[in-house]
mmCIF file of C-alpha atoms and ligand atoms in Angstrom:
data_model
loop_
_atom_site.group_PDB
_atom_site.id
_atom_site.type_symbol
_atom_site.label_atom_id
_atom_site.label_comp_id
_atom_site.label_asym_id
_atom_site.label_seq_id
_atom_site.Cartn_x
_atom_site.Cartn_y
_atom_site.Cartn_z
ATOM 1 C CA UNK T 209 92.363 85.103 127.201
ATOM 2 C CA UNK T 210 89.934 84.896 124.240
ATOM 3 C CA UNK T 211 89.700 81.371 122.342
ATOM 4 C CA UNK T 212 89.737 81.677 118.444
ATOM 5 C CA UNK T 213 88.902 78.458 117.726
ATOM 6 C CA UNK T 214 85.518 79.317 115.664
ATOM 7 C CA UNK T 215 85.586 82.901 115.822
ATOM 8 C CA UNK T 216 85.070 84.584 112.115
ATOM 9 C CA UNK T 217 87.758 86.757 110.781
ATOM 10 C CA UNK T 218 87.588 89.487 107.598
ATOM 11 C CA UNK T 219 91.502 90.376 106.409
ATOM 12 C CA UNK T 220 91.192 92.731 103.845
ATOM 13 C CA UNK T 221 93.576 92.848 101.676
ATOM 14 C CA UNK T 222 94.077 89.090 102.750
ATOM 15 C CA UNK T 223 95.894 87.250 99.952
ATOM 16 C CA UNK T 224 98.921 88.692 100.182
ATOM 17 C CA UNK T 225 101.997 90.662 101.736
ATOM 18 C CA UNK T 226 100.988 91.380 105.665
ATOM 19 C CA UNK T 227 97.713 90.551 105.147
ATOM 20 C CA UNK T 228 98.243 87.018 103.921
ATOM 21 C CA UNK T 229 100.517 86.505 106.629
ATOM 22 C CA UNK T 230 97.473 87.719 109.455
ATOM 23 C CA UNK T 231 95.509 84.918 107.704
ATOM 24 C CA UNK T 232 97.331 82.444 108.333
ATOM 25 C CA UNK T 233 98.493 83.459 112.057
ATOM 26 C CA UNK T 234 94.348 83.939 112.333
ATOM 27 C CA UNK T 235 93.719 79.770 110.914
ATOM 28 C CA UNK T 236 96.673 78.501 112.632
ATOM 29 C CA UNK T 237 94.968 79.772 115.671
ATOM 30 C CA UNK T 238 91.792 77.909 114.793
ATOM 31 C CA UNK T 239 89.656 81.447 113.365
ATOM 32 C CA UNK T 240 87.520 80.491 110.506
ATOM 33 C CA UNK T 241 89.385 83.524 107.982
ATOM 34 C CA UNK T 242 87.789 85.507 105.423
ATOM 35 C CA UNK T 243 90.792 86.076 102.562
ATOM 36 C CA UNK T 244 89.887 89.485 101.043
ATOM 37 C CA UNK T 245 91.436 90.040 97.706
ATOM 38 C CA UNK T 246 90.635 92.773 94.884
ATOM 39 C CA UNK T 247 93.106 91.921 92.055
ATOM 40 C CA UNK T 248 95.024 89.057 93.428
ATOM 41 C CA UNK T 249 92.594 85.977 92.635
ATOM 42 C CA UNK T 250 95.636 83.377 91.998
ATOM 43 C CA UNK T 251 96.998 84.124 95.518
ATOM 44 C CA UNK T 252 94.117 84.095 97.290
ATOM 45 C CA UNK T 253 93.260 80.476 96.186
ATOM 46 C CA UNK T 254 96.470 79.493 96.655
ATOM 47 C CA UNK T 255 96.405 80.834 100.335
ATOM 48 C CA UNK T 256 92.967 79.346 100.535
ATOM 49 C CA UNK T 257 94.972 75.795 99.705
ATOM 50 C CA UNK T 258 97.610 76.458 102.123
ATOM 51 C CA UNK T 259 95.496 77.386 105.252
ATOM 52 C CA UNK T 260 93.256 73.810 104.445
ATOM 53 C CA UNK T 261 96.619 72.050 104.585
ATOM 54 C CA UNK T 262 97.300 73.455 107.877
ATOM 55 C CA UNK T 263 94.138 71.520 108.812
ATOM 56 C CA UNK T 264 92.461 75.455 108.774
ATOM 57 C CA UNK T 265 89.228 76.804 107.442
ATOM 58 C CA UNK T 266 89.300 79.853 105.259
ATOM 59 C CA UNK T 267 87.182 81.195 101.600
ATOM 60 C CA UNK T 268 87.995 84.159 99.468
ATOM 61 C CA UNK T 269 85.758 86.899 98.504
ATOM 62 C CA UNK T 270 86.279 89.382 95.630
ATOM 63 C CA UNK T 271 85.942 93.154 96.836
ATOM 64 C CA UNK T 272 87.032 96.180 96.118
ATOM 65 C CA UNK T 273 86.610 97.588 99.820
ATOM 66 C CA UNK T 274 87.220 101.643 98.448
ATOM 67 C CA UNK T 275 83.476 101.082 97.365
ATOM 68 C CA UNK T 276 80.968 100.767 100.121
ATOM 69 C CA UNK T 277 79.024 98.289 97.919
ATOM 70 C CA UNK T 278 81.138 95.919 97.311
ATOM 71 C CA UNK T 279 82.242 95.980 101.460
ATOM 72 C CA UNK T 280 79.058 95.707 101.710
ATOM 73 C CA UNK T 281 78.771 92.669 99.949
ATOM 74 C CA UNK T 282 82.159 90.821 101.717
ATOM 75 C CA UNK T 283 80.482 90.907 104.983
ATOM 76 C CA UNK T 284 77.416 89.478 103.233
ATOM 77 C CA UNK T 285 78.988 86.599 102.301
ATOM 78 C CA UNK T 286 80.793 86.389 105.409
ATOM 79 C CA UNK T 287 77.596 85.975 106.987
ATOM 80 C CA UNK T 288 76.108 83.830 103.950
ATOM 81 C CA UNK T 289 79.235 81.489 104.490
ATOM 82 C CA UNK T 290 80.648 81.558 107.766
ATOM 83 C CA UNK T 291 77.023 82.494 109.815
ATOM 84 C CA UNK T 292 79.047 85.078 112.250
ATOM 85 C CA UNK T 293 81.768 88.131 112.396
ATOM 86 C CA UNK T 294 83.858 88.452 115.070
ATOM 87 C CA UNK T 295 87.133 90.154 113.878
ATOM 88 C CA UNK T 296 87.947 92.773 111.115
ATOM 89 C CA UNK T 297 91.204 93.296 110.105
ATOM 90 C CA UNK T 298 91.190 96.443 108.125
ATOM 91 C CA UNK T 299 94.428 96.080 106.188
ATOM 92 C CA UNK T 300 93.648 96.741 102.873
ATOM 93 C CA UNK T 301 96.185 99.409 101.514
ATOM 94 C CA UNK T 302 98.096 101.183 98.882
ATOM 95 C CA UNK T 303 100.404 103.651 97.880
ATOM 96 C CA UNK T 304 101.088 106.553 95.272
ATOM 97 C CA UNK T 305 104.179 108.096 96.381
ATOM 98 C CA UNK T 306 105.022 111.691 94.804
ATOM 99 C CA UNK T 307 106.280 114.767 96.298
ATOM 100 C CA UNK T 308 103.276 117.380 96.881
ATOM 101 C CA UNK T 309 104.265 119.098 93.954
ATOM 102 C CA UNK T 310 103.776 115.974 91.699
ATOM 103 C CA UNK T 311 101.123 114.945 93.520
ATOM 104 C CA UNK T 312 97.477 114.546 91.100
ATOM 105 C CA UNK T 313 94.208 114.958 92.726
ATOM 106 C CA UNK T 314 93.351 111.321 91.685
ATOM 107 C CA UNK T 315 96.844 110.017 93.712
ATOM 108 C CA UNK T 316 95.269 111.778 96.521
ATOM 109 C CA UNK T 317 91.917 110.407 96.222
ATOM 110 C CA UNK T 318 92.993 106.742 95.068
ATOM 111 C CA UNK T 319 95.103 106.620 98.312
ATOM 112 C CA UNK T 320 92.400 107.892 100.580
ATOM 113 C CA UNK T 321 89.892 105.648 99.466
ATOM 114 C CA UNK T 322 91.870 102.416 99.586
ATOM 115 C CA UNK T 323 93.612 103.159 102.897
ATOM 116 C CA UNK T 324 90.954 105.267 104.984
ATOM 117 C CA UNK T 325 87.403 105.327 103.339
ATOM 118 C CA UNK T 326 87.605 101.433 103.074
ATOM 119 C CA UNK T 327 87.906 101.440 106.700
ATOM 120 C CA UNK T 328 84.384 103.326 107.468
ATOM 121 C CA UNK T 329 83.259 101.006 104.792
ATOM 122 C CA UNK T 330 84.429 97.383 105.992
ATOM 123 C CA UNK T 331 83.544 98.740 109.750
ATOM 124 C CA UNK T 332 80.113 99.964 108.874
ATOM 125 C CA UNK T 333 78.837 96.996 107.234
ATOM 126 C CA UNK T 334 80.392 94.317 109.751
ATOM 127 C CA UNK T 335 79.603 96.967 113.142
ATOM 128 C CA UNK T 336 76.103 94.609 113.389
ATOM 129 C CA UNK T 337 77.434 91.856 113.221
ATOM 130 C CA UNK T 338 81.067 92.780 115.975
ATOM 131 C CA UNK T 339 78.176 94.003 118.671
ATOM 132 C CA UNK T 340 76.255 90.365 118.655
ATOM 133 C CA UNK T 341 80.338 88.759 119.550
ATOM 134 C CA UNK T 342 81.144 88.150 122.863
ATOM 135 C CA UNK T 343 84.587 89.707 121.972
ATOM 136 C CA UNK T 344 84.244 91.714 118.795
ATOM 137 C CA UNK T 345 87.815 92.826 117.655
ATOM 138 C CA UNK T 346 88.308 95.900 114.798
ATOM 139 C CA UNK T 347 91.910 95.944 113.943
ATOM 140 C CA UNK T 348 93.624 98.708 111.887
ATOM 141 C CA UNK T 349 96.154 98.128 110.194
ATOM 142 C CA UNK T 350 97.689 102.507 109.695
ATOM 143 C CA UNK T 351 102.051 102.918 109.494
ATOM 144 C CA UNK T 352 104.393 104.794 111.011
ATOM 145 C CA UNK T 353 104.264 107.226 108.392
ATOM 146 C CA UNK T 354 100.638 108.349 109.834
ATOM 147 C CA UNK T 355 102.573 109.122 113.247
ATOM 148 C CA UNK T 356 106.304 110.593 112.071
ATOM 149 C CA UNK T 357 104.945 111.662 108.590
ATOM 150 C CA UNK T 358 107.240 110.498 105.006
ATOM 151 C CA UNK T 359 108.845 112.627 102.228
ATOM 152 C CA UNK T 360 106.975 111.816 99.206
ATOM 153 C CA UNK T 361 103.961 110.521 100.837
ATOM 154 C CA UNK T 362 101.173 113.548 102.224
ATOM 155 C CA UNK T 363 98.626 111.531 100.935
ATOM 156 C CA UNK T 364 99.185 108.276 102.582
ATOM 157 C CA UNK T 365 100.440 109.663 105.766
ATOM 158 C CA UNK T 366 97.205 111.610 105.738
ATOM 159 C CA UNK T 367 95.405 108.356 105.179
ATOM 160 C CA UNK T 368 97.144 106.509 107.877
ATOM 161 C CA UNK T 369 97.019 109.262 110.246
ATOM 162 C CA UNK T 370 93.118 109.406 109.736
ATOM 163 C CA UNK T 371 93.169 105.638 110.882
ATOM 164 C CA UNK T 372 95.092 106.895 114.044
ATOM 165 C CA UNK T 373 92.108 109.591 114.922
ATOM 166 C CA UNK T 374 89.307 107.063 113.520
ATOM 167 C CA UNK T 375 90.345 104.580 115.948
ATOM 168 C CA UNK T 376 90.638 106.246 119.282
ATOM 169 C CA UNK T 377 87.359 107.730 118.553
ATOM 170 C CA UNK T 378 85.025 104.596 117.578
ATOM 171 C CA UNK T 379 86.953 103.043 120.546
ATOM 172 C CA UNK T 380 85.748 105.271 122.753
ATOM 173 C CA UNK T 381 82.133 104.815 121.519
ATOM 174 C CA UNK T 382 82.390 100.997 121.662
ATOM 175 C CA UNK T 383 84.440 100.093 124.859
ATOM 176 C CA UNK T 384 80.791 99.951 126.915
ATOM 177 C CA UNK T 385 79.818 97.029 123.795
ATOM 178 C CA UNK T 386 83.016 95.155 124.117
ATOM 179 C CA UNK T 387 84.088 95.783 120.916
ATOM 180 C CA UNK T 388 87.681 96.932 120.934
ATOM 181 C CA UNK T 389 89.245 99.241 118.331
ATOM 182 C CA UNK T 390 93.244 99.425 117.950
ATOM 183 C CA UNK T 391 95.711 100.449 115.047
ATOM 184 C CA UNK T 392 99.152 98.089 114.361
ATOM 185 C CA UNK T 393 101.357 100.749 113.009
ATOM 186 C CA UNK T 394 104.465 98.744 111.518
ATOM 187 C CA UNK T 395 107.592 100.052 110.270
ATOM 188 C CA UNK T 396 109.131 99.056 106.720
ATOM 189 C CA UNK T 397 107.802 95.482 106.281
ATOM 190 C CA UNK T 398 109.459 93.539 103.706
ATOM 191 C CA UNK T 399 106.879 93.427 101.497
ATOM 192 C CA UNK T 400 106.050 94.097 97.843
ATOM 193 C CA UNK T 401 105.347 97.928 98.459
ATOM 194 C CA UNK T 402 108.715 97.683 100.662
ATOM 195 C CA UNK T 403 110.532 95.916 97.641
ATOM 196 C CA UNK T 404 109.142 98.792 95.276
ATOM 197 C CA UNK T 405 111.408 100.980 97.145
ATOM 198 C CA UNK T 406 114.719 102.373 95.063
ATOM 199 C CA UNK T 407 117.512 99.738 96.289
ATOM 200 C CA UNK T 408 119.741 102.801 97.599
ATOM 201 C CA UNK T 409 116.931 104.104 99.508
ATOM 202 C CA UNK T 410 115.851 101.476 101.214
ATOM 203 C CA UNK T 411 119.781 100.899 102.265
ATOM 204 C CA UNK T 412 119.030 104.357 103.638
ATOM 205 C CA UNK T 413 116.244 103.279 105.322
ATOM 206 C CA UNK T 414 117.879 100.248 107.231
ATOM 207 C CA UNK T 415 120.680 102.072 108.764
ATOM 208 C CA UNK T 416 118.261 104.096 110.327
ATOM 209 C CA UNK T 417 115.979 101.511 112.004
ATOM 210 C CA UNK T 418 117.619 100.570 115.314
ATOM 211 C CA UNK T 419 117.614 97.087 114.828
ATOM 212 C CA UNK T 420 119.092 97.042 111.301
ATOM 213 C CA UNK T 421 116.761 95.028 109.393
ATOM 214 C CA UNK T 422 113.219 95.348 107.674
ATOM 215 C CA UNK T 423 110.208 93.848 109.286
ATOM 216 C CA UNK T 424 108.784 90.662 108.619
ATOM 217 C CA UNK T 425 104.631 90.443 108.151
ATOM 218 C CA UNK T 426 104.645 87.642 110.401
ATOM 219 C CA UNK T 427 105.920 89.920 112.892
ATOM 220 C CA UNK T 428 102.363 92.008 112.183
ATOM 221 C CA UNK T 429 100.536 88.874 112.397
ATOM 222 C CA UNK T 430 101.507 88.414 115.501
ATOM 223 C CA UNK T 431 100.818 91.834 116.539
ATOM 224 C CA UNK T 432 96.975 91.156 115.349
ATOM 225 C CA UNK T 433 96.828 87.650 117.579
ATOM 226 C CA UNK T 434 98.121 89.463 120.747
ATOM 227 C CA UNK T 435 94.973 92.125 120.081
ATOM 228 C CA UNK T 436 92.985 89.075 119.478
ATOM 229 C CA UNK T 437 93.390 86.856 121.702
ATOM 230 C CA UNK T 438 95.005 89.214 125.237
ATOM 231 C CA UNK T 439 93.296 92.354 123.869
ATOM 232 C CA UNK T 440 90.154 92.460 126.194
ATOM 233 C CA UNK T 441 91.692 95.548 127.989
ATOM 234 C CA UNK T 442 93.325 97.073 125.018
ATOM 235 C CA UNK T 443 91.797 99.410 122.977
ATOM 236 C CA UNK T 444 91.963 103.004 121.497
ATOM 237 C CA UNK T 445 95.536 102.146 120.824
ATOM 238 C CA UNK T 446 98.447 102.065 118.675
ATOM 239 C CA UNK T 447 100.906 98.862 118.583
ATOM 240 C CA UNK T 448 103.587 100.184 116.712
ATOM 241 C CA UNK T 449 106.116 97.021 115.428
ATOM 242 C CA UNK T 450 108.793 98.926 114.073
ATOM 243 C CA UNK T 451 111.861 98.012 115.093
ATOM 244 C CA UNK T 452 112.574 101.285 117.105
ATOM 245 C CA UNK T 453 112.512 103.423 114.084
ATOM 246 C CA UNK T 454 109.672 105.287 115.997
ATOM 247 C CA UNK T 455 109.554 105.641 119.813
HETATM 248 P P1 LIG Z 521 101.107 94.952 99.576
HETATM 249 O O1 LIG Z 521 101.984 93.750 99.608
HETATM 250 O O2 LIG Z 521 101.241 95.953 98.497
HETATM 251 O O3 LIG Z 521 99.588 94.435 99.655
HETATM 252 C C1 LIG Z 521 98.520 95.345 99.597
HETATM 253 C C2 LIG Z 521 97.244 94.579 99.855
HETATM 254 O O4 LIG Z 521 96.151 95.515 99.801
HETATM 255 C C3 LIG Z 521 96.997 93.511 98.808
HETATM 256 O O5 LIG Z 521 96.517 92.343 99.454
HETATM 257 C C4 LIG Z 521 95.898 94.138 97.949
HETATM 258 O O6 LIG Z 521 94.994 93.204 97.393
HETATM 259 C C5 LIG Z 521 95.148 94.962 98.983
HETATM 260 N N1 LIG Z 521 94.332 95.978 98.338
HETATM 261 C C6 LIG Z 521 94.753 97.064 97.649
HETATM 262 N N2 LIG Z 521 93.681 97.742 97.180
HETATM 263 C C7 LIG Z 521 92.576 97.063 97.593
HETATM 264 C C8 LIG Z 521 91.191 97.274 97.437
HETATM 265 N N3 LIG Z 521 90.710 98.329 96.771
HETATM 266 N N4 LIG Z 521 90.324 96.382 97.986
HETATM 267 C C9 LIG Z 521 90.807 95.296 98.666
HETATM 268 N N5 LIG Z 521 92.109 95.054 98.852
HETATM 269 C C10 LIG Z 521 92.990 95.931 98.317
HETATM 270 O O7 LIG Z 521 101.269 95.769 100.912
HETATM 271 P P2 LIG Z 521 101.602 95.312 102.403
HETATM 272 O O8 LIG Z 521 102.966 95.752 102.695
HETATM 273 O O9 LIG Z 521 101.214 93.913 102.634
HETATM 274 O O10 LIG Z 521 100.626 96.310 103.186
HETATM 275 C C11 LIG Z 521 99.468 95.886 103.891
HETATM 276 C C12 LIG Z 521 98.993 97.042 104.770
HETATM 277 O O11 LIG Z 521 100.030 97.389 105.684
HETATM 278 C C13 LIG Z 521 98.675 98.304 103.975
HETATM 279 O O12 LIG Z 521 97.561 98.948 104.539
HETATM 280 C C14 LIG Z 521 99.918 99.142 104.166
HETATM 281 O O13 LIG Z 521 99.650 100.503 104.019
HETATM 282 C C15 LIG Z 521 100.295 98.775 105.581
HETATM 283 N N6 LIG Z 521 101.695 99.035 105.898
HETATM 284 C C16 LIG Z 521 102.697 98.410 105.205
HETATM 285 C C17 LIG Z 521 104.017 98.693 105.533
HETATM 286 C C18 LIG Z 521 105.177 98.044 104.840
HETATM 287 O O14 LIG Z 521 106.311 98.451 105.121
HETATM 288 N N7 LIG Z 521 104.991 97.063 103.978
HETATM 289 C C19 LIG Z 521 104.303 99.587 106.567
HETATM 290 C C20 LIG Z 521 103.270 100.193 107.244
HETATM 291 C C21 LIG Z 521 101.963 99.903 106.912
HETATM 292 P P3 LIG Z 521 95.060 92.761 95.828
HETATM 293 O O15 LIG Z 521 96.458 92.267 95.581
HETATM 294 O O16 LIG Z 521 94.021 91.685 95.748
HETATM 295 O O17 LIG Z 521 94.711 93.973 95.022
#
């Protein structure tokens, strides 16, 4: 089993939704937690406040992780701040549901490059910095519409399906380092991109999951200390936390 206490955690996406929750689960475990935020600065000090009451160590850093520059420049001050990198938690993620039809180029491009090219980005920049832990940890956070596919949504599910494919591969590559690779694939999370959901679909949507109810991001969080902390033999994988909506 694999101590966190001191180990250095990026959550992109941090300050908020699922990702907020993995921060937390990550400082109430004792990691030191990078809060990624974009747009949500008010959150992410707020979080910041709330993990130091915990008795927890965590700092925010502004980047928009679709740009390699500016991923670039969150593991920097990762490094600047914390002095190591031991787990990424690519959860950074958005979506621009439309029919294929409806769809623009720039929804298709906007939701690639938040969901999947912000993955090569945060991994490339932080890959140095994994291989010099004694148990590096890359976390993915894709959905269970990259596996079953979702009306309305080619351009995510091809995003989150990419994820899928991007992980088994640089898992292969890194098992030898000790680096593991793995994708959490939740269900519907009750979240704000949940909650944008028409109210008559998402009853829809609940009387199809088998256990009747929306998930909850600490359930995720938990998902991402399991891979943490019993993960040493894991990897190439897919945890899917779903509620049995996909088997
Ligand atoms: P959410 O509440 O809408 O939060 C999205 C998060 O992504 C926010 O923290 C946001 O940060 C961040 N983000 C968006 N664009 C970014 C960018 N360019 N750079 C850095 N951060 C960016 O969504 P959520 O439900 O927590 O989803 C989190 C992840 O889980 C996503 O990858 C999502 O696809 C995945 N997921 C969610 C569900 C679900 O049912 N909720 C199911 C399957 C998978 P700012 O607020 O700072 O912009």
């Amino acid at each position: 089993m694999t101590d966190l206490t001191n180990k250095v955690a990026i959550v992109t996406g941090g300050a908020r939704g699922i990702g907020a929750a993995i921060s937390k689960e990550l400082a109430s475990h004792g990691a030191r937690v990078v809060v990624n935020y974009n747009s949500s600065k008010g959150p992410s000090e707020k979080l910041i406040m709330e993990i130091a009451e915990m008795g927890g160590d965590a700092y925010a850093v502004q980047a928009d992780v679709s740009k390699s520059e500016e991923a670039q420049k969150l593991v920097n001050e990762t490094i600047n701040h914390f002095g190591r990198l031991d787990i990424v938690v690519n959860n950074a993620g958005i979506t621009r549901d439309r029919t294929f039809k409806k769809l623009k180029e720039e929804d298709w491009k906007n939701v690639i490059d938040v969901n999947l090219n912000s993955v090569y980005n945060t991994t490339a920049a932080a890959l140095p910095y994994l291989l010099e832990s004694d148990s590096g940890r890359i976390i993915n956070i894709s959905s269970i519409i990259g596996q079953a596919g979702g009306f309305g949504q080619t351009n995510y599910s091809a995003a989150k399906a990419g994820m899928i494919g991007y992980t088994k591969s640089l898992a292969l590559e890194l098992a030898k380092s000790g680096v593991t690779v793995n994708a959490i694939c939740p269900g519907f999370i009750d979240t704000a991109m949940v909650q944008e959901i028409p109210e008559n679909i998402r009853e829809q949507i609940v009387a199809k999951i088998p256990v009747r109810r929306f998930g909850q991001a600490e359930e995720i969080a938990r998902g991402v200390i399991f891979l943490c902390k019993d993960g040493e033999y894991i990897t190439g994988q897919q945890l899917n936390i779903n509620g049995g909506l996909y088997m």
